[in-house]
Tab-separated table of N, CA and C in Angstrom:
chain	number	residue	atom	x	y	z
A	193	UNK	N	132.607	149.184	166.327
A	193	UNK	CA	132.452	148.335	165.145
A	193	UNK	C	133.863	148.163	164.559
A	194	UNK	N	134.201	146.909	164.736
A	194	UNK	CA	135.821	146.746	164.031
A	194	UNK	C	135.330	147.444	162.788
A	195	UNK	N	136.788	147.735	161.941
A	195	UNK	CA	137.187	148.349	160.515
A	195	UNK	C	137.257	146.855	159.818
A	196	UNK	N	136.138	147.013	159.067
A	196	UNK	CA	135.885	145.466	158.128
A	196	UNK	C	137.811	145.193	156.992
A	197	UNK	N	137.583	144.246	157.454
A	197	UNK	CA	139.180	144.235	156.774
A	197	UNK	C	139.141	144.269	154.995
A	198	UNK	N	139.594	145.066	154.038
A	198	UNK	CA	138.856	145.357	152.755
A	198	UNK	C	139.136	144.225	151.817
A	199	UNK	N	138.124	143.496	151.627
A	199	UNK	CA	138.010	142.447	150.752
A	199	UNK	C	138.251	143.376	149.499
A	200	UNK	N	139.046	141.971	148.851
A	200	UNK	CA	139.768	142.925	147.562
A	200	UNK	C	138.418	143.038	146.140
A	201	UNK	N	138.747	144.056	145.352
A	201	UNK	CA	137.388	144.073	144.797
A	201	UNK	C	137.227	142.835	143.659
A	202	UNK	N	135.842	143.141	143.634
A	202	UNK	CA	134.954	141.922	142.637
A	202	UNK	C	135.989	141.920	141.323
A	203	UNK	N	135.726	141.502	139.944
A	203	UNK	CA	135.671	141.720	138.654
A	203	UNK	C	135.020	142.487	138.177
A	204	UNK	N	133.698	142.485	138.399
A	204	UNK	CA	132.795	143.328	138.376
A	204	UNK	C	133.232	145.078	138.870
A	205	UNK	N	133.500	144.943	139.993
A	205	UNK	CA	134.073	146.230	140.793
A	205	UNK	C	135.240	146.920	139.676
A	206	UNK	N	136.458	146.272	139.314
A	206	UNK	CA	137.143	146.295	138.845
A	206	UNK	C	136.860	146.605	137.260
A	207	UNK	N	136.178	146.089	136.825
A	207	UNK	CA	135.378	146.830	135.854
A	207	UNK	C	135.017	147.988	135.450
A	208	UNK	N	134.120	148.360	136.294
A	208	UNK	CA	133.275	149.945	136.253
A	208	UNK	C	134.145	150.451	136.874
A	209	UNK	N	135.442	150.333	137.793
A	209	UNK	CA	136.427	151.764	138.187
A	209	UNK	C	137.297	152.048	136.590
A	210	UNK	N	137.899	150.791	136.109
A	210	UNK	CA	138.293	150.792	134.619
A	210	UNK	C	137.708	151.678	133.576
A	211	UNK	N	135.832	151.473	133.207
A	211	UNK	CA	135.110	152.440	133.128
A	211	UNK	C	135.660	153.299	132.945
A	212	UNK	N	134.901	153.867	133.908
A	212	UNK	CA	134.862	155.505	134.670
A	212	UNK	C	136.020	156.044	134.327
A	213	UNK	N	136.989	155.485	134.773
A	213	UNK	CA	138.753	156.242	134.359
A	213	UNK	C	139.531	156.313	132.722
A	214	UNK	N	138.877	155.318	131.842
A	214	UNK	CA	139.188	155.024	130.705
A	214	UNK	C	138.615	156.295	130.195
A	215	UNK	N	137.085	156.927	130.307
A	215	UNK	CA	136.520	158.175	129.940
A	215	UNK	C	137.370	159.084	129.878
A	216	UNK	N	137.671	159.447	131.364
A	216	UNK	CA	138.853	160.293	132.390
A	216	UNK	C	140.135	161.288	131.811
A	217	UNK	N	140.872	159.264	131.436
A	217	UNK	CA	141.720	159.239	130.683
A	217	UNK	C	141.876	159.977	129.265
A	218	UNK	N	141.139	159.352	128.217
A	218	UNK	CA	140.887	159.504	127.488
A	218	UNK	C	140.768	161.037	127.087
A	219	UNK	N	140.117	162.138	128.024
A	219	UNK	CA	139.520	162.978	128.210
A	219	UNK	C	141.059	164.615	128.380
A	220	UNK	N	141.804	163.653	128.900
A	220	UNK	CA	142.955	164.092	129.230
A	220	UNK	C	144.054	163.870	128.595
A	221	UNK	N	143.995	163.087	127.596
A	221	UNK	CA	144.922	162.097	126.405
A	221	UNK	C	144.882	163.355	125.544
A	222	UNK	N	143.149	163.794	125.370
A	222	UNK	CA	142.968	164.528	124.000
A	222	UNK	C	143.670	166.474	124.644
A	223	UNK	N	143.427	166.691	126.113
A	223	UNK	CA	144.088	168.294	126.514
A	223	UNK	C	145.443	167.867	126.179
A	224	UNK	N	146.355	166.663	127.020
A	224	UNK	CA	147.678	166.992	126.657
A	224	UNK	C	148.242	167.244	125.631
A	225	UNK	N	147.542	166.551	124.291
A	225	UNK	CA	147.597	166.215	122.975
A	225	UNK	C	147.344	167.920	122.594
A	226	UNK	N	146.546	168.124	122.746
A	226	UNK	CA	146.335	169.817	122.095
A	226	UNK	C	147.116	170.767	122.929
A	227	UNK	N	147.242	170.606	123.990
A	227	UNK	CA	148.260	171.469	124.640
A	227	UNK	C	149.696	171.386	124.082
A	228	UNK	N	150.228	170.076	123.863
A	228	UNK	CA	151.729	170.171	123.434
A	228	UNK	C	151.533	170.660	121.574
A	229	UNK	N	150.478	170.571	121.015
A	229	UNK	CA	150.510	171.383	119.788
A	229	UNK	C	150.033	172.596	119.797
A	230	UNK	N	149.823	172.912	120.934
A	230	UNK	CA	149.711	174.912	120.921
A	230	UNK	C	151.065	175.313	121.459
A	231	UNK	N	152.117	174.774	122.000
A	231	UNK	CA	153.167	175.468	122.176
A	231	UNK	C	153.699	176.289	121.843
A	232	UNK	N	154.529	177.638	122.429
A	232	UNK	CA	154.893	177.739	123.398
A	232	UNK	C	153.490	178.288	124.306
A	233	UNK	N	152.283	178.282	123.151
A	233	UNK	CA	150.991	178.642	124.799
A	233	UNK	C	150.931	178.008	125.916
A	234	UNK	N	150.256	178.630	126.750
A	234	UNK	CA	150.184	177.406	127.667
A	234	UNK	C	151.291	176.601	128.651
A	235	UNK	N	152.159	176.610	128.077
A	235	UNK	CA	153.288	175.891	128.760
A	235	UNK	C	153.061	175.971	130.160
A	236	UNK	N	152.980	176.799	130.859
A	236	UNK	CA	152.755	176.950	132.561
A	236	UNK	C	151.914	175.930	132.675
A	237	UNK	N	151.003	175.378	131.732
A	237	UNK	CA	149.717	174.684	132.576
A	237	UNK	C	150.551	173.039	132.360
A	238	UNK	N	151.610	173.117	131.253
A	238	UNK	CA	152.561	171.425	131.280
A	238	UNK	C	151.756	170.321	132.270
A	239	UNK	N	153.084	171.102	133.535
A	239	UNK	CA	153.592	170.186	134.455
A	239	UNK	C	151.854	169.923	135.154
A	240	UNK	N	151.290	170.462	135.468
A	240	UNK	CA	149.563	170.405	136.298
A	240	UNK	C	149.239	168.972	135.563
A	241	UNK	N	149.027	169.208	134.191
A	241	UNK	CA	148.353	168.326	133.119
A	241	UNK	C	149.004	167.305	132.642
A	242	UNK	N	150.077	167.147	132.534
A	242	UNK	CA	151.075	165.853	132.488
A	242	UNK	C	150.861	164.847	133.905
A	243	UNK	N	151.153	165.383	135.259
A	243	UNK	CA	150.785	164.934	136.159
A	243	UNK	C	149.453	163.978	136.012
A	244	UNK	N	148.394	165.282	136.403
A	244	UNK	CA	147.028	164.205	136.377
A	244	UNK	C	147.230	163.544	135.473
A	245	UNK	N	147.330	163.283	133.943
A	245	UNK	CA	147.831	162.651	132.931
A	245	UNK	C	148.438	160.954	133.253
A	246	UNK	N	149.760	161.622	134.078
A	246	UNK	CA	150.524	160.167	134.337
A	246	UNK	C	149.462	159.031	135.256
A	247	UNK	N	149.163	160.303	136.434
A	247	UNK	CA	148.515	159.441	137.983
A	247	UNK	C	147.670	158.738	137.136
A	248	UNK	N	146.626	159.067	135.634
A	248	UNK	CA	145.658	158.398	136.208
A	248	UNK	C	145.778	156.818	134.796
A	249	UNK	N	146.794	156.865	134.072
A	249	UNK	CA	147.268	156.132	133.308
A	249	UNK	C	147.964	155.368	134.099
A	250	UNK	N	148.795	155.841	135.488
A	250	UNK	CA	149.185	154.201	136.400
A	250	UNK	C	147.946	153.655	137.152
A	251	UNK	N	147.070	154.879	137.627
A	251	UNK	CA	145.975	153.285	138.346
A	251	UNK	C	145.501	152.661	137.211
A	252	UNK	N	145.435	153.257	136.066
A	252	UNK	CA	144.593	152.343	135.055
A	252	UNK	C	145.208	151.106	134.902
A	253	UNK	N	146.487	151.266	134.738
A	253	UNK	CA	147.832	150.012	134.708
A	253	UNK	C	147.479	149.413	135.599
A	254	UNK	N	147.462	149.743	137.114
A	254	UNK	CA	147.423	149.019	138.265
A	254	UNK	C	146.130	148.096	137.707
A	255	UNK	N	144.846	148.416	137.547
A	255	UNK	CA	143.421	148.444	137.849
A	255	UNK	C	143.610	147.109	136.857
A	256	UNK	N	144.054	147.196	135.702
A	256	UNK	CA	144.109	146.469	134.339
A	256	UNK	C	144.642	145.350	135.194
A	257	UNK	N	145.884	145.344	135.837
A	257	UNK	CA	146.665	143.985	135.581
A	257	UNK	C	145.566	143.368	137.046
A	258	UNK	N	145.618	143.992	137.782
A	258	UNK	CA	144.602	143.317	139.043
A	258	UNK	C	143.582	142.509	138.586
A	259	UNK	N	142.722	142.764	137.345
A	259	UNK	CA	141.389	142.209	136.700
A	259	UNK	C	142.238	141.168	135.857
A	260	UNK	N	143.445	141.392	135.173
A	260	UNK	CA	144.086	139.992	134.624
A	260	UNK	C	144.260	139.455	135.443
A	261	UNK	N	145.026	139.337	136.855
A	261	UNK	CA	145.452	138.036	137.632
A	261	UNK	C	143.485	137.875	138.130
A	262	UNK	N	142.743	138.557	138.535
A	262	UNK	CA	141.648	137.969	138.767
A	262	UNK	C	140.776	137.080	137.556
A	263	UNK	N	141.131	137.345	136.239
A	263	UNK	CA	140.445	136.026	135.503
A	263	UNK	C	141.191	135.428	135.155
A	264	UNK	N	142.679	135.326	135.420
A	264	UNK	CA	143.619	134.435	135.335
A	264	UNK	C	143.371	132.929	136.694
A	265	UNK	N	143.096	133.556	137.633
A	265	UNK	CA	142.511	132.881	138.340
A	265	UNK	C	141.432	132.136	138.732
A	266	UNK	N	140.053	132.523	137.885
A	266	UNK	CA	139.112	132.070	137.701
A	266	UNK	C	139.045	131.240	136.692
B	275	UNK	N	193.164	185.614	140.080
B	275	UNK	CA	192.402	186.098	138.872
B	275	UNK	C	191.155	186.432	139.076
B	276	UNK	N	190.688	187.524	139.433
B	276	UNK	CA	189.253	187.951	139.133
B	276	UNK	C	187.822	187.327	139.163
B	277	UNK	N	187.103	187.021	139.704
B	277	UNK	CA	185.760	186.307	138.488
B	277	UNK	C	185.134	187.945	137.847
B	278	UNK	N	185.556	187.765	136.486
B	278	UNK	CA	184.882	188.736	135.354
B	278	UNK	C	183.035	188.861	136.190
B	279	UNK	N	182.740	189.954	136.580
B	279	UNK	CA	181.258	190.308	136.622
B	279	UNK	C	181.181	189.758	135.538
B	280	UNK	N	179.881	189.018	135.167
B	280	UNK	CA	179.287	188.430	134.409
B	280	UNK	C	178.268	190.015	132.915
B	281	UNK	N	179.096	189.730	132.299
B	281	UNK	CA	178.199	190.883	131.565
B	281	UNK	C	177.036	190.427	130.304
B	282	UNK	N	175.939	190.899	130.580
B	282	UNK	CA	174.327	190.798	130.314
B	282	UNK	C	174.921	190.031	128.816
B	283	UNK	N	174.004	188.981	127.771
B	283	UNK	CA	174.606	188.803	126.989
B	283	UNK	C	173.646	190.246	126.055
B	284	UNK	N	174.355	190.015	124.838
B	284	UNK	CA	174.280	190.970	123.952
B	284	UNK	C	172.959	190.610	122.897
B	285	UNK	N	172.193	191.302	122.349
B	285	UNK	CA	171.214	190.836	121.324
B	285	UNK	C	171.573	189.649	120.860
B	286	UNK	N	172.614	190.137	120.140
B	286	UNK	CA	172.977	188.560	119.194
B	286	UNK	C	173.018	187.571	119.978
B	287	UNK	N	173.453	187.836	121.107
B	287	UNK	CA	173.921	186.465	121.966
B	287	UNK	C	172.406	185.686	122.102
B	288	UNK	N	171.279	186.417	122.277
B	288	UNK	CA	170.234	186.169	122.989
B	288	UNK	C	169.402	185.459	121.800
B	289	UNK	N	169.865	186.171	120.583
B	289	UNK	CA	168.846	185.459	119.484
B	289	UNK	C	169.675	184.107	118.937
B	290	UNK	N	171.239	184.278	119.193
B	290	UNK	CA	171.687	182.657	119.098
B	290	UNK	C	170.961	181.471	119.722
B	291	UNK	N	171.229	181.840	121.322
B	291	UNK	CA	170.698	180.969	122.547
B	291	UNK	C	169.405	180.955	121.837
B	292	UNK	N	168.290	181.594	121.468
B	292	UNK	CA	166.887	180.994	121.495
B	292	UNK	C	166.476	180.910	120.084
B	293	UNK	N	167.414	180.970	119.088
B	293	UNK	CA	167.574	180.144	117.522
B	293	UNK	C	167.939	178.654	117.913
B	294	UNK	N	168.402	178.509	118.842
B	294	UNK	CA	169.127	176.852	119.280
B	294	UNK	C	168.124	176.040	119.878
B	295	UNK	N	167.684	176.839	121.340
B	295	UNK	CA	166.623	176.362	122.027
B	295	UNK	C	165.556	176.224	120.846
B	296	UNK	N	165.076	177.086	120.534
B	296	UNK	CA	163.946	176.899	119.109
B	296	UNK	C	163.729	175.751	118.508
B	297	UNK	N	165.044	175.005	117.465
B	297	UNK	CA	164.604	174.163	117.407
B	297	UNK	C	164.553	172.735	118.684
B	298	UNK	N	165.288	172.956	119.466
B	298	UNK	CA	165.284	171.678	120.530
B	298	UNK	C	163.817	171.515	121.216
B	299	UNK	N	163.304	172.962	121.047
B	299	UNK	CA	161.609	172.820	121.671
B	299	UNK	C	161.044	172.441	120.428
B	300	UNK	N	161.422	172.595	119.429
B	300	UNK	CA	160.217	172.080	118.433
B	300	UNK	C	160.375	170.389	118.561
B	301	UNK	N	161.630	169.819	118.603
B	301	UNK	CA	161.654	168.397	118.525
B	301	UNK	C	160.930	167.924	119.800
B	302	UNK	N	160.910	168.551	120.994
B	302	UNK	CA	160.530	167.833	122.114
B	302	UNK	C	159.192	168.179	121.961
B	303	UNK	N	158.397	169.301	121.444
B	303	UNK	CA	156.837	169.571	120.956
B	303	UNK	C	156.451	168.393	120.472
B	304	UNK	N	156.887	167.994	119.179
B	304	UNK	CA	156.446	166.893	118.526
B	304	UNK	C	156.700	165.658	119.484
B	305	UNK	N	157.507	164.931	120.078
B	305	UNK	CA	157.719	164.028	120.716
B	305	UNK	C	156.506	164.062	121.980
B	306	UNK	N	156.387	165.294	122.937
B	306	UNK	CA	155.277	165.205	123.419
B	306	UNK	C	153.659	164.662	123.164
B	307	UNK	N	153.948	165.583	121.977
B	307	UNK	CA	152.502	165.287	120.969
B	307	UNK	C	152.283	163.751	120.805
B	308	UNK	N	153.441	163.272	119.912
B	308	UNK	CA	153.326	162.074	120.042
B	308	UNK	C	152.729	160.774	121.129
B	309	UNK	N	153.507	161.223	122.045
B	309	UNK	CA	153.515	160.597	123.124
B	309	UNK	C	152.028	160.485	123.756
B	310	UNK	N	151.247	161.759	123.750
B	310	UNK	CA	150.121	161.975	124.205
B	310	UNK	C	149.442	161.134	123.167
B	311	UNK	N	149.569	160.993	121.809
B	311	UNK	CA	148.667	160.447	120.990
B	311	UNK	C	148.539	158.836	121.145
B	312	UNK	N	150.046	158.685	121.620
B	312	UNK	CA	149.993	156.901	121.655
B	312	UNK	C	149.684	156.374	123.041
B	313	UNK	N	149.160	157.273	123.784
B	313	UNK	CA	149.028	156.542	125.693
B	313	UNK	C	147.757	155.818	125.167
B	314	UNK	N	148.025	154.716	126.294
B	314	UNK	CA	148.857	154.394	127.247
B	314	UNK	C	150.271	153.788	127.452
B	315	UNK	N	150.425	153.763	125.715
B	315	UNK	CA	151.495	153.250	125.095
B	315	UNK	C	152.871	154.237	125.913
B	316	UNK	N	154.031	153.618	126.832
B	316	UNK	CA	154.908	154.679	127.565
B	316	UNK	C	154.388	155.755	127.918
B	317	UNK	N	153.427	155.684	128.686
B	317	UNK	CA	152.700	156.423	129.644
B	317	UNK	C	154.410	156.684	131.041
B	318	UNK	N	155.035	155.602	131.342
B	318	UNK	CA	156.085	155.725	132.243
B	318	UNK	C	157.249	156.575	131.858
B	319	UNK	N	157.017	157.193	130.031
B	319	UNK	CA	158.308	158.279	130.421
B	319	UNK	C	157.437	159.591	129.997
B	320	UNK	N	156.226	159.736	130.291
B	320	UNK	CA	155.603	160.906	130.285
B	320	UNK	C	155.949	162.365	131.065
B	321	UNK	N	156.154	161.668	132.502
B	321	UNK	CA	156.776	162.855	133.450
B	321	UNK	C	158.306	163.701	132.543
B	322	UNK	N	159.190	162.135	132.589
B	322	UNK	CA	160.200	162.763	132.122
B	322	UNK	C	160.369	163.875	130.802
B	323	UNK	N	159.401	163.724	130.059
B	323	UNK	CA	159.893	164.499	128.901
B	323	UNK	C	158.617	165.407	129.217
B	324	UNK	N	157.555	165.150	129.919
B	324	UNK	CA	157.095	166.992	130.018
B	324	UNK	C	157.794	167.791	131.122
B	325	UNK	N	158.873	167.012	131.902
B	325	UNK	CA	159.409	168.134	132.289
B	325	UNK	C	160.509	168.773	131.679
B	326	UNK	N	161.237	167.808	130.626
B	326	UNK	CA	162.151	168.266	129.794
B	326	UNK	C	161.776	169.741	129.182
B	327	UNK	N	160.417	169.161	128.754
B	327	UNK	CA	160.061	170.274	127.660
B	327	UNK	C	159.377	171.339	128.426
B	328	UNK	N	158.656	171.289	129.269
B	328	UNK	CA	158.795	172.860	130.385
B	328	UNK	C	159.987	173.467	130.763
B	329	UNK	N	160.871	172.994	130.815
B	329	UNK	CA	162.323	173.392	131.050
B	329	UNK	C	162.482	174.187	130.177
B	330	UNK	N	162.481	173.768	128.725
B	330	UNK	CA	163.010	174.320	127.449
B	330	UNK	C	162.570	175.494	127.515
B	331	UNK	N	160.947	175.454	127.397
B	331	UNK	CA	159.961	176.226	126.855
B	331	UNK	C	159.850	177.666	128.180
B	332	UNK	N	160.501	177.399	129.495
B	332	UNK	CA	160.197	178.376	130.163
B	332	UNK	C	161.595	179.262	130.137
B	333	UNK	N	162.705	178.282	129.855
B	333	UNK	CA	163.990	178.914	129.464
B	333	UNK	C	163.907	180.079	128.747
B	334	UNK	N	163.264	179.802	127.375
B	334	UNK	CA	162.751	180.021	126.171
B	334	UNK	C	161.953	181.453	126.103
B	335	UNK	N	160.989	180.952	127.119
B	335	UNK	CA	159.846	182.575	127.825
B	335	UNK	C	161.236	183.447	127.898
B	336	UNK	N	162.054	183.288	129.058
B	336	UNK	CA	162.916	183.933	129.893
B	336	UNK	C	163.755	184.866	129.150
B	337	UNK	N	164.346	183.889	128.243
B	337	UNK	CA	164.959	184.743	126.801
B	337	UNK	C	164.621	185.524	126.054
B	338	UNK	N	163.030	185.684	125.867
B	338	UNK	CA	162.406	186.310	124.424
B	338	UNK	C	162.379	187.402	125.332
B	339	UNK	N	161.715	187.759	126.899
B	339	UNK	CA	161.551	188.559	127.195
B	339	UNK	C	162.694	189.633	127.811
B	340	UNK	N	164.262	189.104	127.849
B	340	UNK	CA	165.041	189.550	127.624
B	340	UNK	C	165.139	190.455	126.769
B	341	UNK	N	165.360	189.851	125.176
B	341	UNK	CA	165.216	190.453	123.844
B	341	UNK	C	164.389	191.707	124.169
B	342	UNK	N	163.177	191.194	124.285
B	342	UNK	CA	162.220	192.360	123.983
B	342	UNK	C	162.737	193.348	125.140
B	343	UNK	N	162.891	193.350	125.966
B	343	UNK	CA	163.716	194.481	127.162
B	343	UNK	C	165.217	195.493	126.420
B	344	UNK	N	165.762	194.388	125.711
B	344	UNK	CA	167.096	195.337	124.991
B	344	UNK	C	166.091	196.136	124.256
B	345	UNK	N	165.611	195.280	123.095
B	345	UNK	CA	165.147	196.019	121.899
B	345	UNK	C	164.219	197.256	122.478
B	346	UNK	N	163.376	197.237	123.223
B	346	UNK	CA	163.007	198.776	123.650
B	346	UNK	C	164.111	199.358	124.200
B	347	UNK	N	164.848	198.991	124.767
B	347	UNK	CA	166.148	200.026	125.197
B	347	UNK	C	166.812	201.110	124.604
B	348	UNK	N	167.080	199.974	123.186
B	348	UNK	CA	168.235	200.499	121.941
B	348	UNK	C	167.191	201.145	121.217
């Protein structure tokens, strides 16, 4: 069975991953936020939580502008 | 000329260095904080300044527990 070549996603699609990650996000907005005001606690756990932090604030970027050029286009 | 063995710094020396660091972690605390409060707003210099401020803050560990090693000594 060829590997279906990946049609890029719906609006719709693009949507509910936005969703789901905005929660995510959000979720992780509020640990970093309390973590950098318990300092010096914690500090070891920074770099872990900044990370996931960044990764998931660029797909959101990515995810965002993909759904603008798709109703820019429609 | 010699390289001088490096000799251990002295109490005072240790509570200078982390009277200094002290406040430079408190400014980068708050700036973190910040930062976390306004994402996704410069979400792209997130890495950079939580690693700044793990830097500080583990420096910081490194020092106090110095201190506390003289001070049971003496």
């Amino acid at each position: 069975m060829p590997h279906p070549t990946e049609t890029p996603p719906s609006k719709e699609e693009l949507k509910t991953q936005i969703k789901r990650l905005n929660s995510k996000a959000g979720q992780l907005k509020m640990d970093l936020h309390d973590l950098a005001e318990g300092l010096p606690t914690d500090f070891e756990n920074l770099m872990a939580l900044a990370s996931e932090t960044y990764n998931i604030y660029a797909k959101l970027n990515t995810l965002k502008q993909q759904l603008k050029q798709l109703e820019q286009e429609s």
